[in-house]
mmCIF file of C-alpha atoms in Angstrom:
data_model
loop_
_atom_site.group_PDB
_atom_site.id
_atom_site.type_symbol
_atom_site.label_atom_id
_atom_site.label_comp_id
_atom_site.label_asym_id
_atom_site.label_seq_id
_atom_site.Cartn_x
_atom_site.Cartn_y
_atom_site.Cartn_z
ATOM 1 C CA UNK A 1 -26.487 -135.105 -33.646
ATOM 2 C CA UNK A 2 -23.364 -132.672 -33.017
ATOM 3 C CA UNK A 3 -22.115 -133.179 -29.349
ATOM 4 C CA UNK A 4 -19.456 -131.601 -27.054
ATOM 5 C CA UNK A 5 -18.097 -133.584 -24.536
ATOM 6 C CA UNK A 6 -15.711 -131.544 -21.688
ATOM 7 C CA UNK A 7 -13.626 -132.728 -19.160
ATOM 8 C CA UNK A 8 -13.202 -132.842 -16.532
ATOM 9 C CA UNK A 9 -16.547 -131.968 -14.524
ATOM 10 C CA UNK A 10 -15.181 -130.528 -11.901
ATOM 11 C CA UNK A 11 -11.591 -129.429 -10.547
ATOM 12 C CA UNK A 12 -10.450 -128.023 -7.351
ATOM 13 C CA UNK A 13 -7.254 -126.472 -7.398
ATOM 14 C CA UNK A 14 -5.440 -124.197 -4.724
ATOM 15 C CA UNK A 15 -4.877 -120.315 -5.856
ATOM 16 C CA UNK A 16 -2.029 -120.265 -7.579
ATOM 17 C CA UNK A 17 -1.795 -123.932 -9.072
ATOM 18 C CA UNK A 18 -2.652 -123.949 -12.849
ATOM 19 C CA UNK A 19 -6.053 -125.424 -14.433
ATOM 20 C CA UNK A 20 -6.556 -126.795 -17.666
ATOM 21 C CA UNK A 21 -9.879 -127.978 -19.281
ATOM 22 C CA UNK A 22 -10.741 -130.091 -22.370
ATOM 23 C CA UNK A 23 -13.199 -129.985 -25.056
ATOM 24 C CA UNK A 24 -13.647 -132.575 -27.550
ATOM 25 C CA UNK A 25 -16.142 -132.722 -30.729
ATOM 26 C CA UNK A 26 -17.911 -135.828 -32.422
ATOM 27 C CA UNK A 27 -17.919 -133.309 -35.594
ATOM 28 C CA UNK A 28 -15.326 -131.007 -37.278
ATOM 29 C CA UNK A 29 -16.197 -127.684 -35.868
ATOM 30 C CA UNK A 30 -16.412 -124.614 -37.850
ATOM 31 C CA UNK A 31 -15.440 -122.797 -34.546
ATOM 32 C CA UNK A 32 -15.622 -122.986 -30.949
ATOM 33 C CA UNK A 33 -16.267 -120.784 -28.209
ATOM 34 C CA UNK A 34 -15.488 -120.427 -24.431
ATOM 35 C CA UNK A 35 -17.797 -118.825 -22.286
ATOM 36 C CA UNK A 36 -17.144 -118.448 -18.146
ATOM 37 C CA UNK A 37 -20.374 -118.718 -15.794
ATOM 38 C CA UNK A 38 -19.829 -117.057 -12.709
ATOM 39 C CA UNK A 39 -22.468 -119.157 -9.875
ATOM 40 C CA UNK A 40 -25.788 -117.613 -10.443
ATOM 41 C CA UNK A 41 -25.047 -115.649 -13.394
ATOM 42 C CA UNK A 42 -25.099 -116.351 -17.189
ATOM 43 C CA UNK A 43 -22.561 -117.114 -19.896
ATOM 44 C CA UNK A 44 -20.110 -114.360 -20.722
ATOM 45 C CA UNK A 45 -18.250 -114.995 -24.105
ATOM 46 C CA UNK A 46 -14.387 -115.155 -23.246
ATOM 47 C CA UNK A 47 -12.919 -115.882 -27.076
ATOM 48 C CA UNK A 48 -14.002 -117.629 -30.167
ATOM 49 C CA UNK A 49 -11.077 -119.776 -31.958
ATOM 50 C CA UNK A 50 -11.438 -120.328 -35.966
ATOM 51 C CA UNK A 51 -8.407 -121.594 -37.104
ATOM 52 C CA UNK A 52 -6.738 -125.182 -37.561
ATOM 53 C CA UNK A 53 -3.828 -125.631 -34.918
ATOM 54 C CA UNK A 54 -5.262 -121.712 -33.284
ATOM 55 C CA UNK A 55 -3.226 -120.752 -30.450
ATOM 56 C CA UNK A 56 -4.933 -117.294 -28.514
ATOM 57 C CA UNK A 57 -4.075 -115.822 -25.410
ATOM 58 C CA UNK A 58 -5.629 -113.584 -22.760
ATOM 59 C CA UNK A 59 -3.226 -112.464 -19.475
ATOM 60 C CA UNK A 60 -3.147 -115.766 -17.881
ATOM 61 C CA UNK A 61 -5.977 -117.874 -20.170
ATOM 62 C CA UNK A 62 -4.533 -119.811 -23.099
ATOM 63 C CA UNK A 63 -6.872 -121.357 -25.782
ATOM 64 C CA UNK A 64 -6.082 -123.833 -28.281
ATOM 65 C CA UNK A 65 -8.123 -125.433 -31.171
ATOM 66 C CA UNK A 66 -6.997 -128.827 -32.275
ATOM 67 C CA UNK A 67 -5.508 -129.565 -36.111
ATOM 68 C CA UNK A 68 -8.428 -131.232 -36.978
ATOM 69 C CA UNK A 69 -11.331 -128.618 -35.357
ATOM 70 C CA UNK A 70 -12.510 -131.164 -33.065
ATOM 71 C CA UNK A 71 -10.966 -130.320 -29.757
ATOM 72 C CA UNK A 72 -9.947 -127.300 -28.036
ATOM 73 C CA UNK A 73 -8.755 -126.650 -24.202
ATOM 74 C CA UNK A 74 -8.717 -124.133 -22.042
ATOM 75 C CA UNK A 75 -5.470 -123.336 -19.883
ATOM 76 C CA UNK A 76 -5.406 -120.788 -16.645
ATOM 77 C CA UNK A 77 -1.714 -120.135 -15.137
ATOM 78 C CA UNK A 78 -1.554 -119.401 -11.606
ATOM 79 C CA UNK A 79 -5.316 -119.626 -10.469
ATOM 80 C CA UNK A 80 -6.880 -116.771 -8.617
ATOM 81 C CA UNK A 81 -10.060 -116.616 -6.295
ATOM 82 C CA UNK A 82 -11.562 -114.357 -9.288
ATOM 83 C CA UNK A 83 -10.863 -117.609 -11.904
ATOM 84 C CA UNK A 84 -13.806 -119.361 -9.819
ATOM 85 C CA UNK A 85 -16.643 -120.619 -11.908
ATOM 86 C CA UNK A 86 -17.889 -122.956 -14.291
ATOM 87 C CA UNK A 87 -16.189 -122.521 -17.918
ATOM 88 C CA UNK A 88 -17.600 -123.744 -20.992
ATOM 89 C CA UNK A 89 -16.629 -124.637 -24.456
ATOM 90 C CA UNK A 90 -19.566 -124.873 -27.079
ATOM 91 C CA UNK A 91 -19.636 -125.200 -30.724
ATOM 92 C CA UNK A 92 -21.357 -123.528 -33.281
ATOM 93 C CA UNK A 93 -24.460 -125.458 -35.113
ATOM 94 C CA UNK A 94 -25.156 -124.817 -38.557
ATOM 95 C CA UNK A 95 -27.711 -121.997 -37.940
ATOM 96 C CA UNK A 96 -25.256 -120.585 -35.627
ATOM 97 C CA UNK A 97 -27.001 -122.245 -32.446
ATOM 98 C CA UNK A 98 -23.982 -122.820 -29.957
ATOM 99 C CA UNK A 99 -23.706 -126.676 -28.901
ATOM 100 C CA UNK A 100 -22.600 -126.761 -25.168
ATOM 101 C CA UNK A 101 -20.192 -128.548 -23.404
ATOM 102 C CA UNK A 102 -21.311 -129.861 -19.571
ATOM 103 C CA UNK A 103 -19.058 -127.254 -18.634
ATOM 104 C CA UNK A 104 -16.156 -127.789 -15.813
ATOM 105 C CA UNK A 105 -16.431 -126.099 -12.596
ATOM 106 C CA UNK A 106 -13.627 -124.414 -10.528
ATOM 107 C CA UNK A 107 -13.012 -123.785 -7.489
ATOM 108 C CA UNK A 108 -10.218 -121.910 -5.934
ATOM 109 C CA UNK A 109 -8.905 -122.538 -2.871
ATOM 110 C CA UNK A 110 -7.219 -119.449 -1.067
ATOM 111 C CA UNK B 1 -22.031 -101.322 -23.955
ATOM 112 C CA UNK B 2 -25.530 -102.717 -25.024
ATOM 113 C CA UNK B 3 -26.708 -105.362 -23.605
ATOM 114 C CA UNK B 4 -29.608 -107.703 -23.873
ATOM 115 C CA UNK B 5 -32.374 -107.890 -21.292
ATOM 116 C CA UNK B 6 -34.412 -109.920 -19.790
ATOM 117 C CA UNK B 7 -37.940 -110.297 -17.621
ATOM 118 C CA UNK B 8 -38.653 -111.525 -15.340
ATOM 119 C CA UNK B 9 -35.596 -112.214 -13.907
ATOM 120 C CA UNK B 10 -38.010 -114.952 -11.898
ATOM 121 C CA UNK B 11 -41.378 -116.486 -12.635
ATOM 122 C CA UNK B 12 -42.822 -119.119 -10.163
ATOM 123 C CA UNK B 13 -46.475 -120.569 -11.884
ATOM 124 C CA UNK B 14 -48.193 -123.830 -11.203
ATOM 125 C CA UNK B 15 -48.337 -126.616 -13.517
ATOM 126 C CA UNK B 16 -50.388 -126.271 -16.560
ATOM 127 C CA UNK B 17 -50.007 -122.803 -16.581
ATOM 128 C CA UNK B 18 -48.814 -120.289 -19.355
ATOM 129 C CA UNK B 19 -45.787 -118.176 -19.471
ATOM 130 C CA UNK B 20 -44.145 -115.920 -21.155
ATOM 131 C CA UNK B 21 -40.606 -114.804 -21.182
ATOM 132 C CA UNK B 22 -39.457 -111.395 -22.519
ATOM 133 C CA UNK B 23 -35.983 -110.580 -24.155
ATOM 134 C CA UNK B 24 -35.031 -107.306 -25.717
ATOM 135 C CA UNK B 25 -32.025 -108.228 -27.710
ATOM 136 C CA UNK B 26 -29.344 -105.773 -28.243
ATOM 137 C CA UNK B 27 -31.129 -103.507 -31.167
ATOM 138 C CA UNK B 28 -28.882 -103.923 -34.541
ATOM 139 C CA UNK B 29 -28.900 -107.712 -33.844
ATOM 140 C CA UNK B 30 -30.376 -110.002 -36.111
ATOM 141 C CA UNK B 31 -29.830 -113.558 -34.721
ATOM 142 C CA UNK B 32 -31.796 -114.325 -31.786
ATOM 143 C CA UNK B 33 -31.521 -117.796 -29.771
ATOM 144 C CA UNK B 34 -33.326 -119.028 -26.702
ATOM 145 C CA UNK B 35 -31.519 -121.842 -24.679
ATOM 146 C CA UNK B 36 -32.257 -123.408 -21.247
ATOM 147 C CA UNK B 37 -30.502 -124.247 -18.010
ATOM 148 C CA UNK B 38 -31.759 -126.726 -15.531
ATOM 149 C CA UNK B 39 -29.610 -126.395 -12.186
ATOM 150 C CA UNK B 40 -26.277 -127.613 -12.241
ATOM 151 C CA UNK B 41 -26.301 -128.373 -16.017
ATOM 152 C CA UNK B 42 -25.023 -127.142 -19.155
ATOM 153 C CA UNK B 43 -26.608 -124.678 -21.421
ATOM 154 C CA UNK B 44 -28.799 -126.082 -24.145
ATOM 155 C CA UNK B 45 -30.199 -124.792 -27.226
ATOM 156 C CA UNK B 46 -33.779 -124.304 -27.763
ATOM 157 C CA UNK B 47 -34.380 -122.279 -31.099
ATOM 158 C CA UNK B 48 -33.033 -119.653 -33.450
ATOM 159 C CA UNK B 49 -34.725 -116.712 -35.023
ATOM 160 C CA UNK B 50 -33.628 -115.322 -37.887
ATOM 161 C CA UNK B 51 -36.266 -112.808 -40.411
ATOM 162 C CA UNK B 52 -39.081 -113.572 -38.220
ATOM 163 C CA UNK B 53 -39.147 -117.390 -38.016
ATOM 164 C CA UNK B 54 -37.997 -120.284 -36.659
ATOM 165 C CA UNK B 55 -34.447 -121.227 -38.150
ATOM 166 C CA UNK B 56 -33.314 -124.042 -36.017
ATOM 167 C CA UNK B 57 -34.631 -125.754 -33.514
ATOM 168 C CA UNK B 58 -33.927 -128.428 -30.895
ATOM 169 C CA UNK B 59 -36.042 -131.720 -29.530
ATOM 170 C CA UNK B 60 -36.714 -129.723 -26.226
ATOM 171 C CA UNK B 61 -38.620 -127.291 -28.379
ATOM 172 C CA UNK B 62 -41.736 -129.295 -28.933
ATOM 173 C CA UNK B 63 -45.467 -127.820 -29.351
ATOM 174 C CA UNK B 64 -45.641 -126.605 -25.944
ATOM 175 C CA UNK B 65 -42.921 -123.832 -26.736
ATOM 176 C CA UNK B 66 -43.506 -120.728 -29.399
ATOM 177 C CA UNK B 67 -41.423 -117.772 -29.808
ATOM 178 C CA UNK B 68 -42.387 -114.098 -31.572
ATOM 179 C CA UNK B 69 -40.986 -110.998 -32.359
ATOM 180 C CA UNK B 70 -44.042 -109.062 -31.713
ATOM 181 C CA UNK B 71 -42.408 -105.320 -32.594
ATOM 182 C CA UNK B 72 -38.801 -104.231 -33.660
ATOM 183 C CA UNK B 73 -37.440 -104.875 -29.663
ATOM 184 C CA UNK B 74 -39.000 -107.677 -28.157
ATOM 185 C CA UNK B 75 -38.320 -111.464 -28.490
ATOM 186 C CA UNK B 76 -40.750 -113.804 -26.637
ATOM 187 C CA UNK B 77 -40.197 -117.266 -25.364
ATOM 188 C CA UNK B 78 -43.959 -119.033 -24.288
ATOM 189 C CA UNK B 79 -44.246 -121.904 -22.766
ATOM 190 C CA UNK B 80 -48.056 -123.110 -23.308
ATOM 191 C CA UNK B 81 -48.887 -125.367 -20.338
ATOM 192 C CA UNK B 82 -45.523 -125.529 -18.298
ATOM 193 C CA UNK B 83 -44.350 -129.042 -16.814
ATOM 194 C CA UNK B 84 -42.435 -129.179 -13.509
ATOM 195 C CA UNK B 85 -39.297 -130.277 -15.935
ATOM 196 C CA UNK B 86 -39.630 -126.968 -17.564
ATOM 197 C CA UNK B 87 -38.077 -125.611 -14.300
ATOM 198 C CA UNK B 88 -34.718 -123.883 -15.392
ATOM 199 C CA UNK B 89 -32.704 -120.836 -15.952
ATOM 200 C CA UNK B 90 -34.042 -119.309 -19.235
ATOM 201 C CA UNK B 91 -31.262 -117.713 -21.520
ATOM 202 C CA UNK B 92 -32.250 -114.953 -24.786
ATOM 203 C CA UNK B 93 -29.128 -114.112 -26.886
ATOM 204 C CA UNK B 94 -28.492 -112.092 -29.814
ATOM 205 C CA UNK B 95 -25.855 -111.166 -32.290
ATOM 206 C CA UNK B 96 -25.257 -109.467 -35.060
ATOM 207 C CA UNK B 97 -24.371 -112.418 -37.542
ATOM 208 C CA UNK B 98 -23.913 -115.792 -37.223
ATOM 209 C CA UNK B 99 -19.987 -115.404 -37.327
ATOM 210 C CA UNK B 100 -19.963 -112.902 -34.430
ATOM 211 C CA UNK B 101 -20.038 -113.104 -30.820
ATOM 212 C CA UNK B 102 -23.469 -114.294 -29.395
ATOM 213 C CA UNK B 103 -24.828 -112.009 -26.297
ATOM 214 C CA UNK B 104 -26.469 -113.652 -23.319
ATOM 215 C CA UNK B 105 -28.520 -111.656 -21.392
ATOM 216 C CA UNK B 106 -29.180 -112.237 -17.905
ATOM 217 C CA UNK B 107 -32.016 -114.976 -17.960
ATOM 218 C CA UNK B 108 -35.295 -115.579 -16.139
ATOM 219 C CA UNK B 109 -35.380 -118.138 -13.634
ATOM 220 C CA UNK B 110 -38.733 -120.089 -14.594
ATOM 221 C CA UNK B 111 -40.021 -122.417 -10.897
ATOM 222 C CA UNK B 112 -42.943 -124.620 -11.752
ATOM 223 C CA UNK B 113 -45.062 -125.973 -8.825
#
């Protein structure tokens, strides 16, 4: 079946240093998705990328979806404390079920 | 901003026993999803609703697990005779259509003893 694979499983950066995090599909992907899970709390939808070669932006997140729509990465400039949790990239199944990544977890060091 | 809801937010039963989890979607959606979380794992997908039945559904969904709609609002997740593996964080989502953003709500953390 369909599977997401992210890397890496964890990173520890200090504020300030950038992050990046990588997602990478067995199958073409129609789309993909990034949600952030703050510790103890649920997925919350950050942006959804459609496009071959899709470059999006939000303040200091960049997404990118690969050429072929089977990889995507997530890139933070200049981590803060408030960047801390566990972000995921999950693609969409063909009755719109999401397919999630293992997710990578940050921490921030102030 | 609607959101979709959950309860319990926690459920502790012993082994063997039946439970029932309780979602209200957000109330024009018409995609609704149930996926699990056991501690420290990712999010996986258990099933997809779509006009009243089952659209999709995963390997973890097996003949213990049944979802309704029972009325216009609510979305139920049961779990028949719960295993201590079915211990997890227990996510409901909705959205509008299958190209649209998908709404988690805030999920009931299921302990089986």
């Amino acid at each position: 079946g369909q599977q997401v694979m992210q890397i890496p499983q964890y990173q520890h950066v200090q504020e300030g240093e950038d992050f990046t995090t990588y997602c990478n599909s067995s199958t073409t992907l129609s789309n993909i998705q990034w949600y952030k899970q703050r510790p103890g709390g649920h997925p919350v939808f950050l942006i959804q990328l459609v496009k071959s070669g899709e470059v999006k932006k939000q303040k200091r997140l960049t997404f990118q979806f690969g050429e072929a729509k089977k990889n995507s990465s997530l890139h933070i400039t200049a981590t803060q404390t408030t960047d801390v949790g566990t972000y995921f990239c999950a693609g969409q199944g063909s009755q719109g079920n999401l397919i999630f990544g293992k997710g990578t977890k940050l921490s921030v060091k102030p | 901003e609607p959101e979709v809801t959950q309860t319990p937010s926690h459920q502790v039963t012993q082994m063997g026993q039946e439970v029932i989890l309780r979602c209200v979607p957000i109330s024009n959606h018409l995609y609704f999803y149930w996926y699990r979380q056991i501690l420290g794992q990712k999010v996986e997908f258990l099933v997809s609703f779509y006009n009243n039945e089952i659209s999709e559904k995963s390997e973890i969904f097996d003949d213990q697990f049944s979802v309704e709609r029972p009325d216009g609002s609510n979305f139920t997740l049961k779990i028949r005779s719960t295993k201590l593996e079915d211990s997890a964080m227990y996510f409901c989502a909705s959205r509008l259509d299958r190209q649209e953003t998908q709404y988690f709500g805030p999920g009931t953390r299921l302990l089986v003893l």
